[in-house]
Coordinates of C-alpha atoms in Angstrom, one line a residue:
M267 CA -6.6 -16.6 4.1
A268 CA -9.4 -13.7 2.6
K269 CA -7.7 -10.7 2.2
I270 CA -9.6 -8.1 3.6
F271 CA -10.3 -6.2 0.5
Q272 CA -12.0 -9.2 -1.5
V273 CA -10.5 -9.5 -5.4
S274 CA -14.1 -9.2 -6.7
A275 CA -13.7 -5.4 -4.8
R276 CA -11.0 -4.9 -7.4
A277 CA -12.5 -6.1 -10.0
G278 CA -15.8 -3.5 -9.4
M279 CA -13.2 -0.8 -9.7
T280 CA -11.6 -2.3 -12.7
R281 CA -14.8 -1.5 -14.2
V282 CA -14.8 1.6 -13.2
V283 CA -11.5 2.9 -13.9
E284 CA -11.5 1.3 -17.4
P285 CA -12.4 4.1 -18.9
I286 CA -10.6 6.7 -17.5
A287 CA -7.9 4.8 -18.5
R288 CA -8.0 4.4 -22.3
A289 CA -9.3 9.0 -22.3
L290 CA -6.1 8.6 -20.6
L291 CA -4.0 6.6 -22.7
R292 CA -6.2 8.4 -26.2
A293 CA -4.7 11.6 -24.9
G294 CA -1.5 10.4 -25.1
V295 CA -0.5 10.3 -21.1
T296 CA 1.2 7.2 -20.6
P297 CA 0.5 5.1 -16.8
N298 CA 4.2 6.1 -16.1
A299 CA 2.8 9.8 -16.1
V300 CA -0.2 9.0 -13.5
T301 CA 1.8 6.6 -11.1
V302 CA 4.5 10.1 -10.8
A303 CA 1.1 12.0 -10.5
G304 CA -0.1 9.9 -7.9
T305 CA 2.6 10.2 -5.7
V306 CA 2.4 14.1 -5.9
G307 CA -0.9 13.9 -4.8
V308 CA -0.2 11.2 -1.7
L309 CA 2.8 13.5 -1.0
V310 CA 0.2 16.6 -0.9
G311 CA -2.5 15.3 0.5
A312 CA 0.0 13.6 3.2
L313 CA 2.0 16.4 4.1
G314 CA 0.2 19.6 3.3
F315 CA -3.1 18.4 4.8
G316 CA -2.4 15.4 7.3
A317 CA 1.0 16.5 8.8
R318 CA -1.2 19.7 9.9
G319 CA -3.7 18.1 11.9
H320 CA -6.6 19.0 8.9
L321 CA -6.9 14.6 9.2
V322 CA -10.3 14.1 7.0
A323 CA -9.1 15.9 3.9
G324 CA -5.4 14.6 3.7
A325 CA -7.3 11.1 4.3
L326 CA -9.5 11.2 1.0
I327 CA -6.9 13.2 -1.3
V328 CA -4.2 9.8 0.0
T329 CA -7.3 7.9 -0.7
L330 CA -8.1 9.4 -4.2
F331 CA -4.9 9.6 -5.5
A332 CA -3.6 6.1 -4.4
L333 CA -6.4 4.5 -6.4
T334 CA -4.6 5.6 -9.1
D335 CA -2.9 2.6 -7.9
L336 CA -4.7 0.3 -10.0
L337 CA -5.6 3.1 -12.8
D338 CA -1.4 2.9 -13.7
G339 CA -2.2 -1.2 -14.0
T340 CA -5.0 -0.9 -15.9
M341 CA -3.6 1.6 -18.2
A342 CA -0.5 -0.6 -18.3
R343 CA -2.3 -3.8 -19.3
M344 CA -3.9 -2.0 -22.1
S345 CA -0.7 -0.7 -23.9
G346 CA 0.5 -3.9 -24.1
G347 CA 1.6 -4.7 -20.4
S348 CA 3.8 -3.6 -17.2
T349 CA 7.4 -2.2 -18.6
R350 CA 10.1 -3.5 -16.6
F351 CA 11.0 0.9 -16.3
G352 CA 6.9 1.1 -15.0
A353 CA 7.5 -1.9 -12.6
F354 CA 10.3 -0.4 -10.7
L355 CA 8.9 3.2 -11.1
D356 CA 5.6 1.8 -9.7
S357 CA 7.7 -0.4 -6.5
S358 CA 9.7 2.7 -5.8
M359 CA 7.2 5.5 -6.4
D360 CA 4.8 3.5 -3.1
R361 CA 7.0 3.4 -1.3
V362 CA 7.9 7.1 -1.2
A363 CA 4.1 7.4 -0.6
D364 CA 3.9 5.1 2.4
S365 CA 6.8 7.2 4.2
A366 CA 4.8 10.5 3.5
V367 CA 0.9 9.4 5.1
F368 CA 3.1 7.1 7.8
G369 CA 5.7 9.9 8.3
A370 CA 3.4 12.2 8.2
V371 CA 0.7 10.7 10.6
A372 CA 4.0 9.9 12.9
Y373 CA 4.4 13.3 12.7
W374 CA 1.0 15.2 13.5
L375 CA 0.6 12.5 16.5
A376 CA 3.5 14.1 17.7
T377 CA 2.5 18.0 18.2
Q378 CA -0.8 15.7 19.8
G379 CA 1.9 14.8 22.6
S380 CA 0.9 11.3 21.7
H381 CA 4.1 8.8 22.6
S382 CA 1.9 5.7 22.0
G383 CA 0.3 7.1 18.5
V384 CA 3.8 8.0 17.3
A385 CA 5.3 4.4 17.9
A386 CA 2.1 2.8 16.6
A387 CA 3.0 4.9 13.2
L388 CA 6.6 3.8 13.9
V389 CA 6.1 0.4 13.9
C390 CA 3.4 0.7 9.8
L391 CA 6.1 1.8 8.3
A392 CA 8.5 -0.2 9.2
A393 CA 6.2 -3.5 9.2
G394 CA 4.7 -1.9 5.6
G395 CA 8.3 -1.7 3.9
L396 CA 9.4 -5.0 4.7
V397 CA 5.8 -7.1 4.0
S398 CA 6.8 -5.6 0.7
Y399 CA 10.4 -6.3 0.3
V400 CA 9.8 -9.6 1.5
K401 CA 7.6 -10.2 -0.8
A402 CA 9.6 -8.5 -3.7
R403 CA 12.9 -10.3 -2.4
A404 CA 11.3 -13.7 -3.5
E405 CA 9.5 -13.1 -6.7
G406 CA 13.5 -12.1 -7.2
L407 CA 14.8 -16.4 -6.4
G408 CA 12.0 -16.6 -8.1
M409 CA 9.2 -18.5 -5.7
T410 CA 5.6 -15.9 -5.6
C411 CA 4.3 -14.4 -2.4
N412 CA 0.7 -13.4 -3.4
V413 CA -0.1 -14.0 0.4
G414 CA -1.5 -11.6 3.2
I415 CA -4.5 -10.6 5.3
A416 CA -3.2 -7.1 4.8
E417 CA -1.4 -5.8 1.8
R418 CA -0.6 -1.8 0.1
T419 CA -4.2 -1.1 -0.6
E420 CA -5.9 -2.8 3.1
R421 CA -3.1 -0.6 4.9
L422 CA -4.1 2.5 3.8
L423 CA -7.7 2.2 3.7
I424 CA -6.9 1.1 7.2
V425 CA -5.3 4.8 8.6
G426 CA -7.9 5.9 5.9
V427 CA -10.3 5.8 7.9
G428 CA -8.4 6.1 11.6
G429 CA -7.8 9.6 10.0
I430 CA -10.9 10.5 8.7
L431 CA -13.0 8.8 12.3
T432 CA -10.7 11.2 14.2
G433 CA -11.1 14.3 12.5
V434 CA -14.5 13.7 13.0
G435 CA -14.5 13.8 16.2
V436 CA -13.0 10.1 17.4
K437 CA -9.7 11.0 18.9
P438 CA -9.1 8.1 20.3
A439 CA -9.5 6.1 16.1
L440 CA -6.4 7.2 14.1
E441 CA -3.8 5.8 17.5
I442 CA -6.4 2.9 17.4
A443 CA -6.4 1.9 13.6
L444 CA -2.5 2.2 13.5
W445 CA -1.7 -0.6 16.2
L446 CA -4.3 -3.2 14.6
L447 CA -2.7 -1.8 11.0
A448 CA 1.3 -2.9 12.5
A449 CA -0.7 -5.8 14.0
V450 CA -1.5 -7.0 10.4
S451 CA 1.6 -5.8 9.0
I452 CA 3.2 -7.8 11.8
F453 CA 1.4 -11.3 11.2
T454 CA 1.3 -10.8 7.0
V455 CA 4.8 -10.5 6.8
G456 CA 4.7 -14.1 9.2
Q457 CA 2.6 -14.9 6.3
R458 CA 4.3 -14.2 3.6
M459 CA 7.7 -16.0 5.1
T460 CA 6.2 -19.4 6.0
H461 CA 4.6 -19.6 2.3
V462 CA 8.4 -18.3 1.3
Y463 CA 9.7 -21.0 3.1
R464 CA 7.2 -23.9 2.1
Q465 CA 8.1 -23.6 -1.4
A466 CA 11.9 -23.5 -0.8
Q467 CA 11.4 -26.7 0.9
Q468 CA 9.8 -28.1 -2.6
L469 CA 12.6 -26.5 -4.2
Q470 CA 15.3 -27.8 -2.2
P471 CA 16.9 -30.6 -3.7
D472 CA 16.8 -34.0 -1.7
G473 CA 19.6 -34.9 1.1
Q474 CA 19.9 -30.6 1.4
A475 CA 19.3 -28.9 5.2

């Protein structure tokens, strides 16, 4: 199934960030430094703005710094490929950033008395972590898991659009976006588990149940 954020769009963004990546590498900036800086930026946007109700500013800052995922990956490729620690750091920082985003959203919705919205944000947080865990576990067992309609970029895009619309006056938009995100995240977990199950069945020696 095609992903929400199409590969062609990702390729277009890559062409945009390549000159920036080259300039940073020439200046001596490492991909790992960009990864950490991107995470700090997301934390500022989520906790410093989103959690305080400045939803438009928070969403824009989070989106801007979330794009460093593309930038640090491009820099790593240009400098000879990602190191094992670089891949570990990137995944770890992604979890920190995601926790900050959905934690901030849940906190703000709680201050507004939206119990349904808080529940949706917590489901998104748990399901998003599971989406990433299933892929990591599958790859750790020697299988692939590059499937799913809602990877990290798509998840942040959905909650970001909901936050901006709510910030400009469309009050139910954020809660609707969160429940939509919860549904597609759970569906993505199912897609990935099914994909891994099929691979495991093919790799399983004949005669074993």
